[in-house]
Amino acid sequence: MIVREKYLKAIRGFYDSDLIKVITGIRRSGKSVILETIINEIKEKTDNIIYLNFEKTTDFAKTSSAEELVDYVKKNRKYGKCYCFFDEIQEIDDWQIAVKDLRLDNCSIFVTGSNSKLLSSEFLTLLSGRFVSFRIRPFVYKEIKEYSKELGVDVSVADYLIWGGFPGRFNNITIEGTKAYLSDLESTIVVNDLIKRYKIRKEVPFKKIVNYILCSNSRIFSIRSIHRFIKNDFPELSIMTVIKFIEYLKEAYIIDEIPQYSTKTKRELKYYGKIYNSDVCFNSLRANNNRYDLDHNLENVVYNELLYMGYELKVFNNKGKEIDFLASKNGKTYLIQVAYSVVDEKAYNREFGAFADLDNSNQKIIITNDVVDYSSSTVRHIKLEDFLMMDEL
């Protein structure tokens, strides 16, 4: 497995800090491997290390409560600073209390979890100012290229646009194996992490909403539009239940939502946002007859890549014309439009026309899968294959 230096560089400065290191992200995005890498680096200076993975029955049996966790560490640690690693700690009730006590007892604590509830209001209140959090995402294309070289395989841009970047899927050499792995992953998240954890009784409408949202990535949505979609089949389902279901998907890091920024009102529009999948495979698993949604998946990939580069993202509403991203970082702002291709004249006019009447105070960029350079005097065209290997815009 590759060393994901982008994440490790951000975490490394906190190895000896008494701040609790909270590492979150969707299942199988590589959190445990990063934890293993950190452990190996710390082993170079000490063996005073305790590691527990609470998804393993043997580890959970050792300590299944906050009190037992504190006792276990006290009995098994050595003298001096102890480095504690707790994988999928959300399986332990009141774990926040345990790490609060341990951090005061000369322990450097690292925890991982697959649910954003890890950073619940209760946790924030109890440990306000005493933690740092890091979100791990599936591979971006640069990481895929590095990992595929290690495996001795070649992964094309087209493959990335369809099947995404979950690390485990690259161990499957067939499409059937890839689909089976990713389907199992989604089932684990939806059934185990959501339906069972939240005791969802309305499983059928929940799964229908999940299907609808995951094949609607890279689109503006409103809660009411989703409610209208579902209420014909399930008229008893309230809009509040729909909101709750969407929040569950966000909490499991399956989807992200970014706000829409309006030039007309100079503010964020609270009732409309844009949904992106944490990985495009969730859309592709729903494709019929290999008719993959490459247009929206390409935009979703650009979203994930921009986040990896460190940009803060919003949708930009230019007087009713949507520009996919308002991307900001280090005092610089870019307006970015994404399209699979602008070879067709109508597509060219539509995509470039989204920038109409905007001044040149912010650089305008269009990213497409075309091989021809369509840059104009005011808009910079970046070919997708070039964009995927960039570190900065």
Short mmCIF file of C-alpha atoms in Angstrom, two decimals:
data_model
loop_
_atom_site.label_atom_id
_atom_site.label_comp_id
_atom_site.label_asym_id
_atom_site.label_seq_id
_atom_site.Cartn_x
_atom_site.Cartn_y
_atom_site.Cartn_z
CA MET A 1 0.00 0.00 0.00
CA ILE A 2 1.27 3.49 -0.83
CA VAL A 3 2.22 6.10 1.74
CA ARG A 4 -0.44 8.82 1.55
CA GLU A 5 1.90 11.66 2.32
CA LYS A 6 -0.72 14.37 1.70
CA TYR A 7 -2.62 13.23 4.80
CA LEU A 8 0.38 12.17 6.87
CA LYS A 9 2.06 15.54 6.41
CA ALA A 10 -0.98 17.21 7.98
CA ILE A 11 -1.12 14.75 10.90
CA ARG A 12 2.60 14.31 11.60
CA GLY A 13 3.02 17.59 13.47
CA PHE A 14 0.55 16.37 16.11
CA TYR A 15 2.16 12.99 16.90
CA ASP A 16 3.35 14.11 20.34
CA SER A 17 0.56 16.59 21.01
CA ASP A 18 -1.96 16.03 23.78
CA LEU A 19 -4.67 17.01 21.30
CA ILE A 20 -6.82 14.02 20.31
CA LYS A 21 -6.23 13.14 16.67
CA VAL A 22 -9.62 12.29 15.10
CA ILE A 23 -9.36 10.58 11.69
CA THR A 24 -12.69 10.22 9.92
CA GLY A 25 -13.97 9.16 6.51
CA ILE A 26 -16.16 6.70 4.67
CA ARG A 27 -15.54 3.00 5.22
CA ARG A 28 -12.60 1.45 3.33
CA SER A 29 -11.19 4.82 2.33
CA GLY A 30 -7.86 3.91 3.92
CA LYS A 31 -8.10 5.21 7.51
CA SER A 32 -6.72 2.02 9.03
CA VAL A 33 -3.78 1.97 6.62
CA ILE A 34 -2.93 5.56 7.55
CA LEU A 35 -3.16 4.60 11.21
CA GLU A 36 -0.81 1.66 10.53
CA THR A 37 1.65 3.99 8.79
CA ILE A 38 1.61 6.37 11.77
CA ILE A 39 2.21 3.47 14.15
CA ASN A 40 5.20 2.30 12.09
CA GLU A 41 6.69 5.81 12.16
CA ILE A 42 6.24 6.09 15.93
CA LYS A 43 7.73 2.62 16.45
CA GLU A 44 11.04 4.09 15.29
CA LYS A 45 11.32 5.91 18.64
CA THR A 46 9.22 3.91 21.14
CA ASP A 47 7.35 0.66 21.68
CA ASN A 48 4.98 2.22 24.23
CA ILE A 49 2.06 1.74 21.84
CA ILE A 50 -1.44 0.37 22.29
CA TYR A 51 -3.61 -0.48 19.28
CA LEU A 52 -7.22 -1.69 19.35
CA ASN A 53 -9.57 -2.21 16.41
CA PHE A 54 -13.10 -2.27 17.75
CA GLU A 55 -14.50 -3.95 14.66
CA LYS A 56 -12.52 -7.03 15.63
CA THR A 57 -14.42 -9.24 18.04
CA THR A 58 -11.25 -10.07 19.98
CA ASP A 59 -10.39 -6.41 20.55
CA PHE A 60 -13.95 -5.41 21.38
CA ALA A 61 -14.09 -8.23 23.93
CA LYS A 62 -11.07 -6.75 25.71
CA THR A 63 -12.80 -3.46 26.36
CA SER A 64 -16.40 -2.71 25.44
CA SER A 65 -17.01 0.37 27.60
CA ALA A 66 -15.28 3.65 28.41
CA GLU A 67 -14.31 2.45 31.88
CA GLU A 68 -12.86 -0.82 30.57
CA LEU A 69 -10.91 1.07 27.89
CA VAL A 70 -9.22 3.30 30.48
CA ASP A 71 -8.40 0.29 32.66
CA TYR A 72 -7.01 -1.65 29.69
CA VAL A 73 -4.63 1.15 28.75
CA LYS A 74 -3.45 1.59 32.35
CA LYS A 75 -2.69 -2.12 32.68
CA ASN A 76 -0.90 -2.50 29.33
CA ARG A 77 1.01 0.74 28.88
CA LYS A 78 4.66 1.29 29.77
CA TYR A 79 6.24 4.15 31.68
CA GLY A 80 6.33 7.48 29.85
CA LYS A 81 4.28 8.82 26.97
CA CYS A 82 1.96 6.19 25.61
CA TYR A 83 0.64 6.30 22.05
CA CYS A 84 -2.92 4.96 21.84
CA PHE A 85 -4.59 4.02 18.55
CA PHE A 86 -8.30 3.21 18.58
CA ASP A 87 -9.76 2.12 15.24
CA GLU A 88 -13.54 2.58 14.66
CA ILE A 89 -13.94 3.88 18.19
CA GLN A 90 -17.63 4.74 17.70
CA GLU A 91 -18.35 1.10 18.60
CA ILE A 92 -17.54 1.97 22.24
CA ASP A 93 -20.26 3.72 24.23
CA ASP A 94 -19.14 6.99 25.87
CA TRP A 95 -15.71 6.70 24.26
CA GLN A 96 -15.36 10.49 24.56
CA ILE A 97 -15.11 10.18 28.34
CA ALA A 98 -12.35 7.58 28.05
CA VAL A 99 -10.14 9.61 25.71
CA LYS A 100 -10.71 12.73 27.81
CA ASP A 101 -9.25 10.92 30.82
CA LEU A 102 -6.42 9.26 28.89
CA ARG A 103 -5.17 12.48 27.26
CA LEU A 104 -4.61 13.87 30.78
CA ASP A 105 -2.49 10.84 31.65
CA ASN A 106 0.43 11.43 29.24
CA CYS A 107 -1.20 9.67 26.31
CA SER A 108 -1.11 10.73 22.67
CA ILE A 109 -4.41 9.50 21.28
CA PHE A 110 -5.42 8.69 17.71
CA VAL A 111 -8.98 7.59 16.91
CA THR A 112 -10.72 6.69 13.67
CA GLY A 113 -14.38 6.44 12.79
CA SER A 114 -16.66 6.01 9.80
CA ASN A 115 -19.37 8.34 10.98
CA SER A 116 -19.33 12.10 11.38
CA LYS A 117 -21.25 11.66 14.65
CA LEU A 118 -17.75 11.04 15.98
CA LEU A 119 -17.63 14.85 16.04
CA SER A 120 -21.05 15.21 17.66
CA SER A 121 -22.10 18.23 19.68
CA GLU A 122 -21.54 16.15 22.83
CA PHE A 123 -17.96 15.44 21.79
CA LEU A 124 -17.34 19.06 20.82
CA THR A 125 -18.65 20.24 24.19
CA LEU A 126 -16.66 17.70 26.19
CA LEU A 127 -13.41 18.19 24.29
CA SER A 128 -13.73 21.71 22.92
CA GLY A 129 -10.35 22.91 21.70
CA ARG A 130 -8.68 19.63 22.64
CA PHE A 131 -8.76 17.77 19.32
CA VAL A 132 -7.84 18.07 15.66
CA SER A 133 -9.75 16.27 12.92
CA PHE A 134 -8.69 14.93 9.53
CA ARG A 135 -11.00 13.52 6.87
CA ILE A 136 -9.66 10.74 4.68
CA ARG A 137 -11.19 10.21 1.24
CA PRO A 138 -10.88 7.47 -1.41
CA PHE A 139 -7.90 7.73 -3.77
CA VAL A 140 -7.63 10.63 -6.19
CA TYR A 141 -6.10 9.87 -9.58
CA LYS A 142 -2.50 10.70 -8.61
CA GLU A 143 -2.74 8.18 -5.78
CA ILE A 144 -4.34 5.62 -8.09
CA LYS A 145 -1.45 5.95 -10.53
CA GLU A 146 1.05 5.43 -7.71
CA TYR A 147 -0.82 2.44 -6.28
CA SER A 148 -1.49 0.82 -9.65
CA LYS A 149 2.23 1.02 -10.45
CA GLU A 150 2.91 -0.80 -7.17
CA LEU A 151 0.37 -3.48 -8.19
CA GLY A 152 1.73 -3.73 -11.72
CA VAL A 153 -1.54 -2.74 -13.39
CA ASP A 154 -2.69 0.23 -15.45
CA VAL A 155 -5.75 2.28 -14.49
CA SER A 156 -7.11 4.60 -17.15
CA VAL A 157 -8.88 7.92 -16.63
CA ALA A 158 -12.05 6.30 -18.02
CA ASP A 159 -11.84 3.55 -15.39
CA TYR A 160 -11.50 6.22 -12.68
CA LEU A 161 -14.55 8.08 -14.00
CA ILE A 162 -16.63 4.92 -13.72
CA TRP A 163 -15.34 2.98 -10.72
CA GLY A 164 -13.70 5.67 -8.61
CA GLY A 165 -10.94 5.40 -6.05
CA PHE A 166 -11.76 3.03 -3.19
CA PRO A 167 -8.34 1.41 -2.53
CA GLY A 168 -9.64 -2.13 -2.09
CA ARG A 169 -11.22 -2.30 -5.51
CA PHE A 170 -7.85 -2.32 -7.27
CA ASN A 171 -7.20 -5.83 -5.98
CA ASN A 172 -9.96 -7.05 -8.31
CA ILE A 173 -8.80 -7.58 -11.86
CA THR A 174 -12.25 -8.14 -13.40
CA ILE A 175 -15.23 -5.81 -13.76
CA GLU A 176 -17.39 -8.44 -12.07
CA GLY A 177 -15.02 -8.56 -9.09
CA THR A 178 -14.93 -4.76 -8.88
CA LYS A 179 -18.73 -4.53 -8.93
CA ALA A 180 -19.04 -7.25 -6.28
CA TYR A 181 -16.54 -5.52 -3.98
CA LEU A 182 -18.16 -2.09 -4.33
CA SER A 183 -21.70 -3.49 -3.98
CA ASP A 184 -20.68 -5.24 -0.78
CA LEU A 185 -19.14 -2.02 0.51
CA GLU A 186 -22.30 -0.03 -0.19
CA SER A 187 -24.48 -2.70 1.39
CA THR A 188 -22.31 -2.68 4.51
CA ILE A 189 -22.63 1.09 4.83
CA VAL A 190 -26.36 1.32 4.07
CA VAL A 191 -27.48 -1.73 6.04
CA ASN A 192 -25.00 -2.00 8.92
CA ASP A 193 -23.98 1.61 9.44
CA LEU A 194 -27.32 3.25 8.77
CA ILE A 195 -30.38 0.96 8.84
CA LYS A 196 -29.18 -1.04 11.84
CA ARG A 197 -27.42 1.76 13.70
CA TYR A 198 -30.32 4.20 13.42
CA LYS A 199 -32.99 1.49 13.66
CA ILE A 200 -34.63 2.67 10.42
CA ARG A 201 -38.01 0.94 10.20
CA LYS A 202 -39.01 2.41 6.85
CA GLU A 203 -36.36 0.48 4.95
CA VAL A 204 -38.04 0.46 1.54
CA PRO A 205 -38.51 4.25 1.20
CA PHE A 206 -35.06 4.80 2.73
CA LYS A 207 -33.38 2.58 0.12
CA LYS A 208 -35.39 4.25 -2.65
CA ILE A 209 -34.19 7.68 -1.50
CA VAL A 210 -30.63 6.35 -1.32
CA ASN A 211 -30.88 5.11 -4.91
CA TYR A 212 -32.35 8.40 -6.10
CA ILE A 213 -29.66 10.52 -4.44
CA LEU A 214 -26.66 8.39 -5.39
CA CYS A 215 -27.58 8.46 -9.08
CA SER A 216 -28.28 12.22 -8.87
CA ASN A 217 -24.73 13.31 -8.04
CA SER A 218 -23.44 16.67 -9.27
CA ARG A 219 -26.92 18.15 -9.39
CA ILE A 220 -28.69 21.04 -7.69
CA PHE A 221 -31.40 19.69 -5.41
CA SER A 222 -33.92 20.76 -2.84
CA ILE A 223 -35.42 18.72 -0.03
CA ARG A 224 -38.87 19.38 -1.46
CA SER A 225 -37.92 17.95 -4.86
CA ILE A 226 -36.76 14.73 -3.23
CA HIS A 227 -39.93 14.62 -1.13
CA ARG A 228 -42.07 15.08 -4.26
CA PHE A 229 -40.22 12.18 -5.90
CA ILE A 230 -40.89 9.79 -3.03
CA LYS A 231 -44.38 10.79 -1.84
CA ASN A 232 -46.25 9.21 -4.76
CA ASP A 233 -45.15 5.78 -3.60
CA PHE A 234 -44.99 6.63 0.11
CA PRO A 235 -47.51 9.43 0.79
CA GLU A 236 -47.14 9.00 4.55
CA LEU A 237 -43.43 9.88 4.47
CA SER A 238 -42.95 13.38 5.89
CA ILE A 239 -40.49 15.94 4.62
CA MET A 240 -38.77 15.82 8.02
CA THR A 241 -38.13 12.10 7.53
CA VAL A 242 -36.58 12.83 4.14
CA ILE A 243 -34.31 15.42 5.76
CA LYS A 244 -33.33 12.89 8.42
CA PHE A 245 -32.50 10.23 5.79
CA ILE A 246 -30.27 12.66 3.88
CA GLU A 247 -28.46 13.60 7.08
CA TYR A 248 -27.75 9.91 7.69
CA LEU A 249 -26.04 9.69 4.28
CA LYS A 250 -23.94 12.73 5.13
CA GLU A 251 -23.03 11.33 8.53
CA ALA A 252 -21.71 8.14 6.91
CA TYR A 253 -19.69 10.29 4.47
CA ILE A 254 -21.54 8.78 1.49
CA ILE A 255 -22.51 12.19 0.14
CA ASP A 256 -21.41 15.79 0.54
CA GLU A 257 -23.46 18.90 -0.01
CA ILE A 258 -22.06 22.28 -1.01
CA PRO A 259 -24.02 25.54 -0.88
CA GLN A 260 -25.01 27.71 -3.81
CA TYR A 261 -23.70 31.27 -3.84
CA SER A 262 -25.82 33.89 -5.56
CA THR A 263 -24.35 36.98 -7.22
CA LYS A 264 -27.75 38.63 -7.09
CA THR A 265 -28.15 38.42 -3.33
CA LYS A 266 -24.41 38.25 -2.49
CA ARG A 267 -25.07 35.41 -0.11
CA GLU A 268 -25.53 31.66 0.15
CA LEU A 269 -28.93 30.26 -0.80
CA LYS A 270 -29.93 28.10 2.16
CA TYR A 271 -32.62 25.99 0.52
CA TYR A 272 -30.72 24.79 -2.53
CA GLY A 273 -27.45 22.92 -2.58
CA LYS A 274 -25.54 20.49 -4.75
CA ILE A 275 -24.91 16.86 -3.88
CA TYR A 276 -21.70 15.01 -4.65
CA ASN A 277 -20.97 11.35 -3.94
CA SER A 278 -17.86 10.55 -1.93
CA ASP A 279 -16.99 8.25 -4.82
CA VAL A 280 -18.45 8.01 -8.33
CA CYS A 281 -18.81 4.23 -8.07
CA PHE A 282 -22.09 4.76 -6.20
CA ASN A 283 -23.58 6.25 -9.36
CA SER A 284 -22.01 3.67 -11.71
CA LEU A 285 -23.35 0.72 -9.70
CA ARG A 286 -26.82 1.91 -10.75
CA ALA A 287 -26.10 2.14 -14.47
CA ASN A 288 -28.15 0.05 -16.90
CA ASN A 289 -26.53 -1.68 -19.88
CA ASN A 290 -23.19 0.01 -19.18
CA ARG A 291 -24.71 3.44 -19.83
CA TYR A 292 -22.52 5.16 -17.28
CA ASP A 293 -23.23 8.78 -16.34
CA LEU A 294 -19.84 10.11 -17.39
CA ASP A 295 -20.98 13.76 -17.57
CA HIS A 296 -21.94 13.97 -13.91
CA ASN A 297 -19.24 11.56 -12.77
CA LEU A 298 -16.60 13.78 -14.38
CA GLU A 299 -17.85 16.79 -12.43
CA ASN A 300 -17.94 14.66 -9.26
CA VAL A 301 -14.33 13.60 -9.85
CA VAL A 302 -13.29 17.25 -10.30
CA TYR A 303 -15.06 18.04 -7.01
CA ASN A 304 -13.11 15.33 -5.16
CA GLU A 305 -9.82 16.37 -6.75
CA LEU A 306 -10.33 20.05 -5.86
CA LEU A 307 -11.03 19.10 -2.24
CA TYR A 308 -7.84 17.04 -2.19
CA MET A 309 -5.95 20.09 -3.47
CA GLY A 310 -7.33 22.05 -0.52
CA TYR A 311 -9.91 24.29 -2.15
CA GLU A 312 -13.08 25.48 -0.43
CA LEU A 313 -15.98 24.99 -2.83
CA LYS A 314 -19.37 26.53 -3.53
CA VAL A 315 -21.72 26.52 -6.50
CA PHE A 316 -21.79 29.91 -8.24
CA ASN A 317 -25.11 31.28 -9.47
CA ASN A 318 -24.41 33.84 -12.18
CA LYS A 319 -27.84 35.46 -12.57
CA GLY A 320 -29.51 32.11 -13.15
CA LYS A 321 -26.57 30.53 -14.98
CA GLU A 322 -24.89 27.87 -12.90
CA ILE A 323 -21.11 27.77 -12.69
CA ASP A 324 -20.09 24.49 -11.14
CA PHE A 325 -17.49 25.72 -8.66
CA LEU A 326 -16.38 28.84 -6.89
CA ALA A 327 -13.04 27.52 -5.62
CA SER A 328 -11.06 29.46 -3.02
CA LYS A 329 -7.65 28.90 -1.44
CA ASN A 330 -4.94 31.14 -0.02
CA GLY A 331 -6.71 34.32 -1.04
CA LYS A 332 -7.19 33.22 -4.66
CA THR A 333 -10.58 32.46 -6.17
CA TYR A 334 -11.38 30.59 -9.38
CA LEU A 335 -14.63 30.15 -11.32
CA ILE A 336 -14.69 26.62 -12.73
CA GLN A 337 -17.03 25.04 -15.25
CA VAL A 338 -16.89 21.30 -15.94
CA ALA A 339 -18.14 19.42 -19.01
CA TYR A 340 -17.36 16.06 -20.57
CA SER A 341 -16.82 17.71 -23.93
CA VAL A 342 -17.36 21.01 -25.72
CA VAL A 343 -16.76 19.66 -29.21
CA ASP A 344 -20.42 20.19 -30.02
CA GLU A 345 -21.17 23.86 -30.72
CA LYS A 346 -24.24 23.92 -28.46
CA ALA A 347 -22.21 22.48 -25.57
CA TYR A 348 -19.43 24.99 -26.24
CA ASN A 349 -21.83 27.96 -26.20
CA ARG A 350 -23.63 26.67 -23.08
CA GLU A 351 -20.51 26.04 -21.02
CA PHE A 352 -18.59 29.15 -22.03
CA GLY A 353 -21.79 31.20 -21.86
CA ALA A 354 -22.06 30.53 -18.14
CA PHE A 355 -19.23 33.06 -17.68
CA ALA A 356 -21.10 35.81 -19.57
CA ASP A 357 -21.03 39.32 -18.06
CA LEU A 358 -18.49 38.38 -15.39
CA ASP A 359 -15.40 40.54 -15.05
CA ASN A 360 -11.87 39.15 -14.98
CA SER A 361 -11.20 39.69 -11.27
CA ASN A 362 -11.27 35.89 -10.84
CA GLN A 363 -9.68 33.45 -13.27
CA LYS A 364 -12.26 31.51 -15.31
CA ILE A 365 -11.49 27.86 -16.00
CA ILE A 366 -13.24 25.13 -17.95
CA ILE A 367 -12.23 21.48 -17.47
CA THR A 368 -13.22 18.90 -20.09
CA ASN A 369 -12.16 15.49 -21.37
CA ASP A 370 -11.35 16.94 -24.80
CA VAL A 371 -7.82 16.63 -26.21
CA VAL A 372 -8.02 19.91 -28.13
CA ASP A 373 -7.22 23.16 -26.27
CA TYR A 374 -10.33 25.37 -26.27
CA SER A 375 -8.85 28.24 -24.24
CA SER A 376 -10.15 31.69 -25.16
CA SER A 377 -8.89 35.18 -24.36
CA THR A 378 -10.84 35.14 -21.06
CA VAL A 379 -11.31 31.45 -20.21
CA ARG A 380 -8.52 28.95 -19.53
CA HIS A 381 -9.22 25.42 -20.73
CA ILE A 382 -7.61 22.55 -18.77
CA LYS A 383 -7.70 19.06 -20.22
CA LEU A 384 -8.92 16.50 -17.68
CA GLU A 385 -5.82 14.31 -17.96
CA ASP A 386 -3.67 17.37 -17.15
CA PHE A 387 -5.93 18.53 -14.32
CA LEU A 388 -5.79 15.14 -12.61
CA MET A 389 -2.02 15.40 -12.23
CA MET A 390 -2.01 19.00 -10.91
CA ASP A 391 -1.33 20.02 -7.31
CA GLU A 392 -2.59 23.60 -7.76
CA LEU A 393 -4.76 25.39 -10.29
#
